[in-house]
PDB file of C-alpha atoms in Angstrom:
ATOM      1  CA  UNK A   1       0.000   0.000   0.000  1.00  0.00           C
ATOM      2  CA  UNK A   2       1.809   3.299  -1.000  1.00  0.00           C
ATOM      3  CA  UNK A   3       1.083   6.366   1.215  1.00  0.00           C
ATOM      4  CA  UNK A   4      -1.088   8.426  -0.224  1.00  0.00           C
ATOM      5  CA  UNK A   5      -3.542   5.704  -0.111  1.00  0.00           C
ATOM      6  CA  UNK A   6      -2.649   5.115   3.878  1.00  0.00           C
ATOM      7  CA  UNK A   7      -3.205   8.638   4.121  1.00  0.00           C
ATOM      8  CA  UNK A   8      -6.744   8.715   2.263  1.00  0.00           C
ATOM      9  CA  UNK A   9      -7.761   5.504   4.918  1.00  0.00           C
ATOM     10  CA  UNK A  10      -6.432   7.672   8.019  1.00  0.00           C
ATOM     11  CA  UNK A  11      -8.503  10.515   6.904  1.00  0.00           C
ATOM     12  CA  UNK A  12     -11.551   8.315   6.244  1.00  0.00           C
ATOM     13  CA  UNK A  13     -11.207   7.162   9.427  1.00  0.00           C
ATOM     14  CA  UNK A  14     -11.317  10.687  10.986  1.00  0.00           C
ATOM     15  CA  UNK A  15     -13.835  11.338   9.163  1.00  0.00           C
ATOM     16  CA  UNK A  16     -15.821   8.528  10.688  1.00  0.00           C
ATOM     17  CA  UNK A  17     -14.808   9.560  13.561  1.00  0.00           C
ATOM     18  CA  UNK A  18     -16.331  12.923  13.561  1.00  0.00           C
ATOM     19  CA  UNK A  19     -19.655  11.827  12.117  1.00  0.00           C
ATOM     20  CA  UNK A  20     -19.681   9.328  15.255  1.00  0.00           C
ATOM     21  CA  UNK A  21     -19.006  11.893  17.626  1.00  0.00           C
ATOM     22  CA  UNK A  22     -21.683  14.448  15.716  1.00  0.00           C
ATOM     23  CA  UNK A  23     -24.543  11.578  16.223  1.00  0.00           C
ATOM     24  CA  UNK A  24     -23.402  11.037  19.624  1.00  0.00           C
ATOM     25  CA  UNK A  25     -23.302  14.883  20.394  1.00  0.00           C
ATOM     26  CA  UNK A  26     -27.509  14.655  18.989  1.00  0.00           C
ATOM     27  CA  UNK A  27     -28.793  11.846  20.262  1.00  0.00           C
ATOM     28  CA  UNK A  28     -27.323  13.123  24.208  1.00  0.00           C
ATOM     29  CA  UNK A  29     -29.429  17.011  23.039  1.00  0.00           C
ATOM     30  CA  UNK A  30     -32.143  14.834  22.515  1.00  0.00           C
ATOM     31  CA  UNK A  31     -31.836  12.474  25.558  1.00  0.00           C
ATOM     32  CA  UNK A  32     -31.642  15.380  27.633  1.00  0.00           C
ATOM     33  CA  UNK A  33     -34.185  17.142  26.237  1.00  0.00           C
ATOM     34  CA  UNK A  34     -36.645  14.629  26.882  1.00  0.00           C
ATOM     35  CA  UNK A  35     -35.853  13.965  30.273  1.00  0.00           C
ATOM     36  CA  UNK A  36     -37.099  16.642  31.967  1.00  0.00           C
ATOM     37  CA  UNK A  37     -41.037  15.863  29.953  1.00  0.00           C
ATOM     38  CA  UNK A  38     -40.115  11.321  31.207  1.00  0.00           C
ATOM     39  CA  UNK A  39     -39.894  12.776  35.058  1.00  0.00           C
ATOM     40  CA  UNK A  40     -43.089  14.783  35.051  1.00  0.00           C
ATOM     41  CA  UNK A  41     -45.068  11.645  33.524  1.00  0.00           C
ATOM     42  CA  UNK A  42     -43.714   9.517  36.440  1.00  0.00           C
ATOM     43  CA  UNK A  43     -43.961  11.714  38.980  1.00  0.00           C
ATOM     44  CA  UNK A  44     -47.952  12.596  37.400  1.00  0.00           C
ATOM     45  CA  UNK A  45     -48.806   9.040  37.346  1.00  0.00           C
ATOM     46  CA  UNK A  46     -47.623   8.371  40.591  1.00  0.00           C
ATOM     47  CA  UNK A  47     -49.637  11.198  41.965  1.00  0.00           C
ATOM     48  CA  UNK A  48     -52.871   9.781  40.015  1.00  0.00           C
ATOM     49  CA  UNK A  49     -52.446   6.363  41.538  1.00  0.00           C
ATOM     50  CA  UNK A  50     -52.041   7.441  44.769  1.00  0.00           C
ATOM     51  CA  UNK A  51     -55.131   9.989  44.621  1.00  0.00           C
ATOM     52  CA  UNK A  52     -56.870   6.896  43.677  1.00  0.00           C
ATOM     53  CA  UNK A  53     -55.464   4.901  46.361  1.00  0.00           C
ATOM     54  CA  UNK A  54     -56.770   7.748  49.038  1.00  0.00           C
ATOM     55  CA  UNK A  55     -60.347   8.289  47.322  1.00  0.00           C
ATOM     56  CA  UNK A  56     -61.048   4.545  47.760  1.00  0.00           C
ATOM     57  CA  UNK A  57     -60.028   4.839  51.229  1.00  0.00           C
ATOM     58  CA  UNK A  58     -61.955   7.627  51.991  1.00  0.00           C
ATOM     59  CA  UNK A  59     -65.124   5.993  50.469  1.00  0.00           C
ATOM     60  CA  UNK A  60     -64.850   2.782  52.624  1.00  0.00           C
ATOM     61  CA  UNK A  61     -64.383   5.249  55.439  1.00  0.00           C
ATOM     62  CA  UNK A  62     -67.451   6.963  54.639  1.00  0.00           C
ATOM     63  CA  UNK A  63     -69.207   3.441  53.306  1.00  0.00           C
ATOM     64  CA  UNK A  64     -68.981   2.493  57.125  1.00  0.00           C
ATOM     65  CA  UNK A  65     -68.828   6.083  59.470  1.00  0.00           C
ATOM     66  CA  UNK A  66     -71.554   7.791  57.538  1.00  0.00           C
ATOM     67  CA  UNK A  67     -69.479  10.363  56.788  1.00  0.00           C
ATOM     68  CA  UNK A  68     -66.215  12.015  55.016  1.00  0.00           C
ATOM     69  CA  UNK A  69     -63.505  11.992  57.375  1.00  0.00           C
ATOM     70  CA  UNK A  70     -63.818  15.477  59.489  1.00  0.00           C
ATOM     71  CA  UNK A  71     -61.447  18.548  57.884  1.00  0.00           C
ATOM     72  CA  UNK A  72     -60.561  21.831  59.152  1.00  0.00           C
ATOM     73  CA  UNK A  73     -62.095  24.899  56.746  1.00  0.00           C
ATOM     74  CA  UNK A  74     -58.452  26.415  56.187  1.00  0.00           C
ATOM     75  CA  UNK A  75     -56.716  23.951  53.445  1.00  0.00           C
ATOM     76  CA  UNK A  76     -58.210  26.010  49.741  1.00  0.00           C
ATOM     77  CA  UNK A  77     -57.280  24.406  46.441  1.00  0.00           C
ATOM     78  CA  UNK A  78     -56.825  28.167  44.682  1.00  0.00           C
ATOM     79  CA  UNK A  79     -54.103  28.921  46.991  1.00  0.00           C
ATOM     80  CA  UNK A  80     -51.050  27.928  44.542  1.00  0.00           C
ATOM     81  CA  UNK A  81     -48.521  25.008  46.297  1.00  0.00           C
ATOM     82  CA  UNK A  82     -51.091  25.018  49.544  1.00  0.00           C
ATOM     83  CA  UNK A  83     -49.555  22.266  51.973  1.00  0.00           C
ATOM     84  CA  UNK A  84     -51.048  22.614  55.200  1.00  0.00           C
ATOM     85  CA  UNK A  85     -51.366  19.077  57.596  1.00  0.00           C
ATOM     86  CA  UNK A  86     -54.456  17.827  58.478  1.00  0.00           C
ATOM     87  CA  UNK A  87     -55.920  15.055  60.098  1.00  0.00           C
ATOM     88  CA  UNK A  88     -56.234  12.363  56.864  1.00  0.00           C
ATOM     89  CA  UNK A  89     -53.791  10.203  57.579  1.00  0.00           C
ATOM     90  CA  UNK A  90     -55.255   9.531  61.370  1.00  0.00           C
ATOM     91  CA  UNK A  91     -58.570   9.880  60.228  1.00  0.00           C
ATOM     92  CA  UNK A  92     -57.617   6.619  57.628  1.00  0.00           C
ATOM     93  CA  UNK A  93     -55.507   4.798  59.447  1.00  0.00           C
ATOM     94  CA  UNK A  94     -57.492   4.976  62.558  1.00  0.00           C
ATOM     95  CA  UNK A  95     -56.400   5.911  65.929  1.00  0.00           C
ATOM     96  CA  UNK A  96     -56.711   4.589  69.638  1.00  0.00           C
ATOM     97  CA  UNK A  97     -57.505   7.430  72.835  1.00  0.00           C
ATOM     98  CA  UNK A  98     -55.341   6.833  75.891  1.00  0.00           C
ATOM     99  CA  UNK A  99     -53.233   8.927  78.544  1.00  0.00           C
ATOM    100  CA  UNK A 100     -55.017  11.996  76.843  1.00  0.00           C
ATOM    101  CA  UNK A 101     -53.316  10.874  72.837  1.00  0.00           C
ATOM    102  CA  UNK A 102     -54.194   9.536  70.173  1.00  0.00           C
ATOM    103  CA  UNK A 103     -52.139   7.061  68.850  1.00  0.00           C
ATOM    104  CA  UNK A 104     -52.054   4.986  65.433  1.00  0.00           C
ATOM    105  CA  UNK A 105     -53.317   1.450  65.513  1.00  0.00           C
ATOM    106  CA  UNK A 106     -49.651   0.280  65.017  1.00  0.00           C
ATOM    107  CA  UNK A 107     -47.937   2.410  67.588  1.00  0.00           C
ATOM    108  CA  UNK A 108     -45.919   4.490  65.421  1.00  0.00           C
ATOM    109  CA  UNK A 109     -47.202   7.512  66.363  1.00  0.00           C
ATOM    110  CA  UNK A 110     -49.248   9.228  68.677  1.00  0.00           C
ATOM    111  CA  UNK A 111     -49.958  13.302  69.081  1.00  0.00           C
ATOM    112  CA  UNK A 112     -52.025  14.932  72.264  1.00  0.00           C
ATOM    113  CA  UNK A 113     -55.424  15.483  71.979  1.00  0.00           C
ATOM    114  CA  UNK A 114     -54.380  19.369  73.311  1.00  0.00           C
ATOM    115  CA  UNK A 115     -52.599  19.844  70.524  1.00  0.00           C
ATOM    116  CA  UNK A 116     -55.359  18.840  67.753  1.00  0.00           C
ATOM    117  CA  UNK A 117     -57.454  22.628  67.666  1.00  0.00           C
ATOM    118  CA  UNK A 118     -53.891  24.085  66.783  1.00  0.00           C
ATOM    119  CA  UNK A 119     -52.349  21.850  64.498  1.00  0.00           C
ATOM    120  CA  UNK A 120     -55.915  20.488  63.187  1.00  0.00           C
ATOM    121  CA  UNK A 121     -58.666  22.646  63.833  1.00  0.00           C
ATOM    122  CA  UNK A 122     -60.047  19.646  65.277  1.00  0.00           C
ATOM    123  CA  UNK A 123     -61.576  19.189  68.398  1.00  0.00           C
ATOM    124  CA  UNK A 124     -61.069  14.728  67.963  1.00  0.00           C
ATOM    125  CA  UNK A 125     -60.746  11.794  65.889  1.00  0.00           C
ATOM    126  CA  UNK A 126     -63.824  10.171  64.371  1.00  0.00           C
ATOM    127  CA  UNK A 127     -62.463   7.092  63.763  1.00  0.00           C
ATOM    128  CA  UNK A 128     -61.189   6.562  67.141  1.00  0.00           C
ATOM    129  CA  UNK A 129     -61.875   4.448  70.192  1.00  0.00           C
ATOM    130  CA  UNK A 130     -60.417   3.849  73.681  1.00  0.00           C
ATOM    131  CA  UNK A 131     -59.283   0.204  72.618  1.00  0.00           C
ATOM    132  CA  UNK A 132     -58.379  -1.346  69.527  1.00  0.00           C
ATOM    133  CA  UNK A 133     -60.849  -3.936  70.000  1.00  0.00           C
ATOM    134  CA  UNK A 134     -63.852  -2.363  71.245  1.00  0.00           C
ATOM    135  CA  UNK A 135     -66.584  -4.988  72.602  1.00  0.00           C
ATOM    136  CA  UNK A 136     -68.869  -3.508  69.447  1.00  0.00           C
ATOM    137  CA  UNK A 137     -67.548  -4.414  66.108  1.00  0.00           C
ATOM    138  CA  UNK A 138     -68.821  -0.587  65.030  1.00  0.00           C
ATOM    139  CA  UNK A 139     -67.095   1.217  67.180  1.00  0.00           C
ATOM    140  CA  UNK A 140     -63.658  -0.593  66.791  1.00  0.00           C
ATOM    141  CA  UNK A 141     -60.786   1.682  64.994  1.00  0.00           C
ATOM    142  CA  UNK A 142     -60.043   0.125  61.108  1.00  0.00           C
ATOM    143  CA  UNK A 143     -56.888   0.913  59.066  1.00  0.00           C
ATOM    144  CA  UNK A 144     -58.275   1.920  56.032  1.00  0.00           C
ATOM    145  CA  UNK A 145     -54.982   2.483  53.860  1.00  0.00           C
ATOM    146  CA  UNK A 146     -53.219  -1.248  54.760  1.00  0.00           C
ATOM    147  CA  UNK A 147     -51.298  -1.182  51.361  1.00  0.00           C
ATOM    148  CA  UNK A 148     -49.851   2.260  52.269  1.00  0.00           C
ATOM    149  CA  UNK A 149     -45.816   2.485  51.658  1.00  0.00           C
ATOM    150  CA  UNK A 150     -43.519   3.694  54.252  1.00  0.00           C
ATOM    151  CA  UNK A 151     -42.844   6.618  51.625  1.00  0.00           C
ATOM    152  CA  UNK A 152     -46.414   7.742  51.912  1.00  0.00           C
ATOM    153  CA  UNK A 153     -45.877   9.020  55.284  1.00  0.00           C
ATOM    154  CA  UNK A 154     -44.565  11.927  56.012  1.00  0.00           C
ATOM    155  CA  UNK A 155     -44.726  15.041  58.370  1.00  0.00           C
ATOM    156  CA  UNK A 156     -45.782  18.207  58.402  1.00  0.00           C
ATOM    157  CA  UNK A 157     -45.642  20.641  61.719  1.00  0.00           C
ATOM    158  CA  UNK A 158     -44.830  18.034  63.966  1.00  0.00           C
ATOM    159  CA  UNK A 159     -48.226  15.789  62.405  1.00  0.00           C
ATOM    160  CA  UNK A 160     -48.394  13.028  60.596  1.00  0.00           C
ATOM    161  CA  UNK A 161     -49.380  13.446  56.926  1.00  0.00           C
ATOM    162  CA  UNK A 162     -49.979  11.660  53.543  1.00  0.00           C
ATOM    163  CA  UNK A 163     -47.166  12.669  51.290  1.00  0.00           C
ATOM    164  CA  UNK A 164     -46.470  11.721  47.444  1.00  0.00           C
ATOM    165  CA  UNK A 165     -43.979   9.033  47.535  1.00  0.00           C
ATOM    166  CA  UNK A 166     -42.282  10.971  45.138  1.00  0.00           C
ATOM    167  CA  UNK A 167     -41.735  13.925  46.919  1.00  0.00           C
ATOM    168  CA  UNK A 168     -41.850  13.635  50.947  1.00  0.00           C
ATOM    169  CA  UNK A 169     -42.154  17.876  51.466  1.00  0.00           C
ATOM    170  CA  UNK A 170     -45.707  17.566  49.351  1.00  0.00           C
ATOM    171  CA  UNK A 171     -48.674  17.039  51.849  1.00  0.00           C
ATOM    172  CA  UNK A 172     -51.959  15.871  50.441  1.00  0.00           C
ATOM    173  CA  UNK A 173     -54.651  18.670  50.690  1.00  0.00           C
ATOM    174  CA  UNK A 174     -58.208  17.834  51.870  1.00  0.00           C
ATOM    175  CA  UNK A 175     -61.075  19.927  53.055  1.00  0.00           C
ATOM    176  CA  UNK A 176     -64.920  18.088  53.826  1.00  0.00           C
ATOM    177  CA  UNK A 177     -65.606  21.324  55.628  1.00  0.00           C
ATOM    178  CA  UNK A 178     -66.280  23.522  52.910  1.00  0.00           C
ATOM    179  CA  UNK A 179     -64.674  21.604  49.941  1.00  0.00           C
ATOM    180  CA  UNK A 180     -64.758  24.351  46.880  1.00  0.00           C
ATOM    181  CA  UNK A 181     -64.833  22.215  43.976  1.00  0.00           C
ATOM    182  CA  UNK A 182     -66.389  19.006  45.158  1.00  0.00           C
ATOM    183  CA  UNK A 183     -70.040  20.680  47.292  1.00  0.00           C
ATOM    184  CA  UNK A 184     -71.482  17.916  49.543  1.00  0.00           C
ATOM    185  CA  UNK A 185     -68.173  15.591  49.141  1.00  0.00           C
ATOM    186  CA  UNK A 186     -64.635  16.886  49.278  1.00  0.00           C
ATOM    187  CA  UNK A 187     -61.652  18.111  47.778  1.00  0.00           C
ATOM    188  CA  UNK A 188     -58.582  16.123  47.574  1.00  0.00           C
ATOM    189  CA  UNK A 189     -55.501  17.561  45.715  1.00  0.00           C
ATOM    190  CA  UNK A 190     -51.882  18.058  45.582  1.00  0.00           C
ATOM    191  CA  UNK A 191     -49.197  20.571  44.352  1.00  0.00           C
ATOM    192  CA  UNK A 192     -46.245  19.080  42.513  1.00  0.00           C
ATOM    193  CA  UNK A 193     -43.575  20.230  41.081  1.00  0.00           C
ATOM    194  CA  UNK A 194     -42.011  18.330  38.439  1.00  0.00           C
ATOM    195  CA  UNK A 195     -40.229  18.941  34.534  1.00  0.00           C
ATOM    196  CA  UNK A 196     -39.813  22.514  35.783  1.00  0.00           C
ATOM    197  CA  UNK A 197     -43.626  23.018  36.144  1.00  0.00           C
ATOM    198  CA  UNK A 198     -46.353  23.132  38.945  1.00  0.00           C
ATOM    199  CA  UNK A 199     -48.886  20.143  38.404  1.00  0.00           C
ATOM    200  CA  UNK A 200     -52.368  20.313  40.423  1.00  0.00           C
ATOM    201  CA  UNK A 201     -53.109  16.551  40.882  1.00  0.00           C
ATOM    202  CA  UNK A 202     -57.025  16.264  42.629  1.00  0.00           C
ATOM    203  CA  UNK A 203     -60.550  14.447  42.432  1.00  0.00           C
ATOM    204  CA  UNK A 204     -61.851  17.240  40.141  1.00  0.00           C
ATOM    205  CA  UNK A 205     -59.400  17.305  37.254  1.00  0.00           C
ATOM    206  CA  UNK A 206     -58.788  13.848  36.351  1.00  0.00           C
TER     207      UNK A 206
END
């Protein structure tokens, strides 16, 4: 091989080279640029399956207490990245009243009835009893979110809260009180933040 035509195979071959590293250099702008729009569909659809996790709790709460679980008037779905506590999580997972607390069914937490009208607006728990297997059936305390992860739970001003696995520092709004979108039921939605924008997840949007 003489070498002019080694040189014309070297330069091919940087040639090649280049065009590789071009295609490389596009596919990465593309892979990046995507990535932001892949996060906010997780993070979205993992909001929307827990929503639905929640609503069907709340309904079997309501299928065997009569009501919605009890809300304080404050939490407001127009007020942008609202993330007040409130009593949900307690109210679903049910709570037993001793030594002036209530604590949850398993133990794991437990916050004084004096410090509900504060941090609640509540004066008690509904689904609540003085033993965690009251004599009637009825009045017995039932965990109404069993296939809740650890990552649901969070807390917000020293209370317990339902959070978005996703993102721990987002509380799950609710208000029976005077719900705004849902009259006569309630309003259950959360702010999240993901692919650099705000997404309102609730019961009235889906």
């Amino acid at each position: 091989m003489t070498n002019r035509a080694c040189r014309r195979e070297v330069a091919f071959t940087l040639v090649e080279m280049l065009v590789v590293i071009a295609v490389i250099a596009i596919l990465a702008g593309l892979l990046f640029a995507v990535m932001p729009a892949v996060g906010r569909a997780r993070v979205v659809k993992t909001a929307r399956a827990e929503l639905t996790q929640i609503q069907t709790a709340i309904e079997a709460y309501k299928a065997r207490h009569g009501v919605y679980p009890p809300s304080t008037t404050n939490a407001n779905p127009d007020v942008p990245m609202g993330n007040l506590p409130n009593a949900l999580y307690l109210e679903l997972v049910g709570t037993v009243f001793a030594n002036s607390a209530f604590s949850t069914l398993d133990g794991t937490y437990s916050i004084p009835a004096a410090l509900l009208p504060a941090r609640l607006g509540l004066s008690g728990l509904l689904n609540s009893s003085t033993s965690r297997t009251a004599t009637d059936e009825k009045a017995a305390p039932e965990n109404f979110l069993k296939e809740l992860k650890p990552t649901q739970i969070g807390t917000n001003n020293n209370v317990r809260v339902l959070v978005l696995s996703e993102d721990p520092t987002r509380v799950w709004q609710y208000n029976s009180a005077n719900p705004v979108r849902n009259p006569g039921g309630y309003d259950l939605w959360i702010w999240v933040e993901a692919g650099n924008r705000t997404n309102l997840i609730s019961n009235w949007n889906q």
